[in-house]
mmCIF file of C-alpha atoms in Angstrom:
data_model
loop_
_atom_site.group_PDB
_atom_site.id
_atom_site.type_symbol
_atom_site.label_atom_id
_atom_site.label_comp_id
_atom_site.label_asym_id
_atom_site.label_seq_id
_atom_site.Cartn_x
_atom_site.Cartn_y
_atom_site.Cartn_z
ATOM 1 C CA MET N 28 -20.933 12.950 2.731
ATOM 2 C CA ASP N 29 -21.924 16.674 2.258
ATOM 3 C CA LEU N 30 -19.989 19.882 2.912
ATOM 4 C CA THR N 31 -21.212 20.166 6.865
ATOM 5 C CA GLY N 32 -20.076 16.242 6.907
ATOM 6 C CA ILE N 33 -17.026 16.627 5.710
ATOM 7 C CA GLY N 34 -16.461 19.757 7.872
ATOM 8 C CA THR N 35 -18.386 18.116 11.489
ATOM 9 C CA ALA N 36 -15.909 14.810 10.351
ATOM 10 C CA LEU N 37 -12.584 17.038 10.375
ATOM 11 C CA VAL N 38 -13.095 18.630 13.326
ATOM 12 C CA GLY N 39 -13.486 15.385 15.061
ATOM 13 C CA ILE N 40 -10.763 13.966 13.811
ATOM 14 C CA SER N 41 -8.867 16.872 14.155
ATOM 15 C CA SER N 42 -10.259 17.424 18.306
ATOM 16 C CA LYS N 43 -9.051 13.615 18.052
ATOM 17 C CA VAL N 44 -5.482 14.638 17.129
ATOM 18 C CA ILE N 45 -5.237 17.540 19.656
ATOM 19 C CA ASP N 46 -5.725 15.032 22.225
ATOM 20 C CA LYS N 47 -3.103 12.874 21.451
ATOM 21 C CA ILE N 48 -0.597 15.247 20.596
ATOM 22 C CA PHE N 49 -0.630 17.880 23.468
ATOM 23 C CA PRO N 50 -1.127 15.806 26.923
ATOM 24 C CA ASP N 51 -1.987 19.117 28.838
ATOM 25 C CA PRO N 52 -5.452 19.208 28.540
ATOM 26 C CA VAL N 53 -4.713 23.296 29.284
ATOM 27 C CA GLU N 54 -2.886 22.975 25.849
ATOM 28 C CA ALA N 55 -5.100 20.501 24.251
ATOM 29 C CA ALA N 56 -8.148 23.089 24.737
ATOM 30 C CA LYS N 57 -6.639 26.276 23.246
ATOM 31 C CA ALA N 58 -5.739 24.107 20.589
ATOM 32 C CA LYS N 59 -9.436 23.111 20.048
ATOM 33 C CA ALA N 60 -10.268 26.695 20.690
ATOM 34 C CA GLN N 61 -7.498 27.557 17.861
ATOM 35 C CA LEU N 62 -9.953 24.708 15.687
ATOM 36 C CA ALA N 63 -12.819 26.279 16.638
ATOM 37 C CA GLN N 64 -12.354 29.939 15.122
ATOM 38 C CA MET N 65 -10.781 28.809 11.838
ATOM 39 C CA GLN N 66 -14.074 27.445 11.422
ATOM 40 C CA GLN N 67 -15.607 29.987 12.586
ATOM 41 C CA ASN N 68 -14.157 32.297 9.873
ATOM 42 C CA GLY N 69 -14.744 29.908 7.122
ATOM 43 C CA GLU N 70 -10.994 28.519 7.412
ATOM 44 C CA LEU N 71 -11.886 25.079 7.459
ATOM 45 C CA LYS N 72 -14.860 25.749 4.222
ATOM 46 C CA GLU N 73 -11.537 25.588 1.396
ATOM 47 C CA LEU N 74 -10.378 22.464 3.232
ATOM 48 C CA GLU N 75 -14.146 20.871 3.094
ATOM 49 C CA THR N 76 -14.653 21.677 -0.929
ATOM 50 C CA ARG N 77 -11.110 20.186 -1.371
ATOM 51 C CA MET N 78 -12.317 17.176 0.640
ATOM 52 C CA SER N 79 -15.911 17.662 -0.925
ATOM 53 C CA ALA N 80 -13.278 17.418 -5.020
ATOM 54 C CA ILE N 81 -11.615 14.382 -4.011
ATOM 55 C CA ILE N 82 -14.523 12.454 -2.563
ATOM 56 C CA ALA N 83 -16.200 13.410 -5.929
ATOM 57 C CA GLU N 84 -14.155 11.993 -8.010
ATOM 58 C CA ALA N 85 -13.715 8.927 -6.157
ATOM 59 C CA ASN N 86 -16.842 8.082 -6.084
ATOM 60 C CA SER N 87 -16.993 9.201 -9.713
ATOM 61 C CA SER N 88 -19.145 6.223 -12.303
ATOM 62 C CA ASP N 89 -16.045 7.335 -15.281
ATOM 63 C CA PRO N 90 -13.892 4.941 -14.257
ATOM 64 C CA TRP N 91 -10.655 7.596 -16.132
ATOM 65 C CA THR N 92 -12.463 10.919 -13.665
ATOM 66 C CA SER N 93 -11.695 7.650 -10.736
ATOM 67 C CA ARG N 94 -8.766 6.184 -11.002
ATOM 68 C CA ALA N 95 -6.328 8.540 -12.939
ATOM 69 C CA ARG N 96 -4.852 9.793 -10.214
ATOM 70 C CA PRO N 97 -4.421 6.883 -8.163
ATOM 71 C CA SER N 98 -3.071 5.172 -11.136
ATOM 72 C CA PHE N 99 -0.459 8.019 -12.225
ATOM 73 C CA LEU N 100 0.684 7.407 -8.593
ATOM 74 C CA TYR N 101 0.756 3.902 -8.795
ATOM 75 C CA VAL N 102 3.265 3.893 -11.462
ATOM 76 C CA VAL N 103 5.799 5.853 -9.036
ATOM 77 C CA TYR N 104 5.349 3.806 -6.680
ATOM 78 C CA VAL N 105 6.504 1.021 -8.558
ATOM 79 C CA ILE N 106 9.264 2.754 -9.756
ATOM 80 C CA ILE N 107 10.535 4.352 -6.455
ATOM 81 C CA LEU N 108 9.672 -0.049 -5.475
ATOM 82 C CA ALA N 109 11.555 -0.991 -8.506
ATOM 83 C CA ALA N 110 14.808 0.275 -6.593
ATOM 84 C CA ILE N 111 14.986 -2.288 -4.202
ATOM 85 C CA PRO N 112 15.590 -5.155 -6.532
ATOM 86 C CA MET N 113 17.970 -3.257 -8.339
ATOM 87 C CA GLY N 114 19.987 -2.756 -4.971
ATOM 88 C CA PHE N 115 20.230 -6.155 -4.576
ATOM 89 C CA LEU N 116 20.909 -6.736 -8.443
ATOM 90 C CA HIS N 117 23.714 -4.293 -7.587
ATOM 91 C CA ALA N 118 24.825 -5.858 -4.986
ATOM 92 C CA VAL N 119 25.607 -9.776 -6.897
ATOM 93 C CA ARG N 120 26.085 -7.823 -10.793
ATOM 94 C CA PRO N 121 26.595 -4.670 -10.420
ATOM 95 C CA ASP N 122 27.679 -5.323 -14.295
ATOM 96 C CA MET N 123 24.060 -6.460 -14.570
ATOM 97 C CA ALA N 124 22.733 -3.221 -12.897
ATOM 98 C CA MET N 125 24.276 -0.399 -14.357
ATOM 99 C CA ASN N 126 23.276 -2.285 -17.640
ATOM 100 C CA VAL N 127 19.622 -2.177 -16.291
ATOM 101 C CA ALA N 128 19.707 2.081 -15.121
ATOM 102 C CA THR N 129 21.113 2.677 -19.075
ATOM 103 C CA GLY N 130 18.594 0.771 -20.863
ATOM 104 C CA PHE N 131 15.712 2.182 -18.437
ATOM 105 C CA LYS N 132 17.414 6.092 -18.799
ATOM 106 C CA LEU N 133 17.504 4.750 -22.904
ATOM 107 C CA TRP N 134 14.068 4.418 -22.831
ATOM 108 C CA LEU N 135 12.942 7.018 -21.326
ATOM 109 C CA ASP N 136 15.494 9.154 -23.451
ATOM 110 C CA ALA N 137 14.140 8.177 -25.865
ATOM 111 C CA ILE N 138 10.095 9.541 -25.030
ATOM 112 C CA PRO N 139 10.432 12.749 -27.191
ATOM 113 C CA SER N 140 10.812 16.203 -25.384
ATOM 114 C CA ASP N 141 7.664 17.150 -27.358
ATOM 115 C CA MET N 142 5.238 15.264 -25.609
ATOM 116 C CA TRP N 143 7.252 15.617 -22.352
ATOM 117 C CA MET N 144 6.379 19.043 -22.827
ATOM 118 C CA LEU N 145 2.708 18.243 -23.212
ATOM 119 C CA PHE N 146 1.985 15.699 -20.490
ATOM 120 C CA GLY N 147 3.460 18.716 -17.989
ATOM 121 C CA ALA N 148 1.323 21.404 -19.548
ATOM 122 C CA GLY N 149 -1.394 18.584 -19.344
ATOM 123 C CA TYR N 150 -0.732 18.137 -15.369
ATOM 124 C CA LEU N 151 -0.613 21.605 -14.868
ATOM 125 C CA GLY N 152 -3.728 22.551 -17.542
ATOM 126 C CA TYR N 153 -5.913 20.387 -15.707
ATOM 127 C CA THR N 154 -4.373 21.045 -11.948
ATOM 128 C CA GLY N 155 -4.930 24.954 -12.673
ATOM 129 C CA ALA N 156 -8.303 24.057 -13.649
ATOM 130 C CA ARG N 157 -9.206 22.005 -10.879
ATOM 131 C CA SER N 158 -7.431 25.177 -8.592
ATOM 132 C CA TYR N 159 -9.984 28.100 -10.475
ATOM 133 C CA ASP N 160 -13.008 25.688 -10.126
ATOM 134 C CA LYS N 161 -12.139 25.525 -6.515
ATOM 135 C CA ARG N 162 -12.136 28.819 -5.823
ATOM 136 C CA LYS N 163 -14.939 30.039 -7.912
ATOM 137 C CA THR N 164 -17.209 27.203 -5.688
ATOM 138 C CA ILE N 165 -15.642 28.594 -2.001
ATOM 139 C CA LYS N 166 -16.726 32.298 -2.977
#
């Protein structure tokens, strides 16, 4: 899908959302007019560029590129979802739940602070470089 296709799709989806949000036809027409004005002003161009970058990453044949962001999010989701059984465990065996939480904290604390700083710098560097690339391609 090229940028024009993405822009057209965004406008189409946005129009449908506007129809659902604004039951009054007059207000819906105003919102659609603002959307059209944004498109004419080129304000949707940046969103189109972002969407194309996300689509390009997802369609990349390089498994590291296409899976890196989702894999990181899956790890975070697993950690968050682990709170559910931990809540039940705490209700049944509070001492065991505390031991698990303490062990997890000790495990995370065992990672040297330099590694956390390296991870943070790498992640910030990646997002900064991507932002720079996006701005460069918009102009």
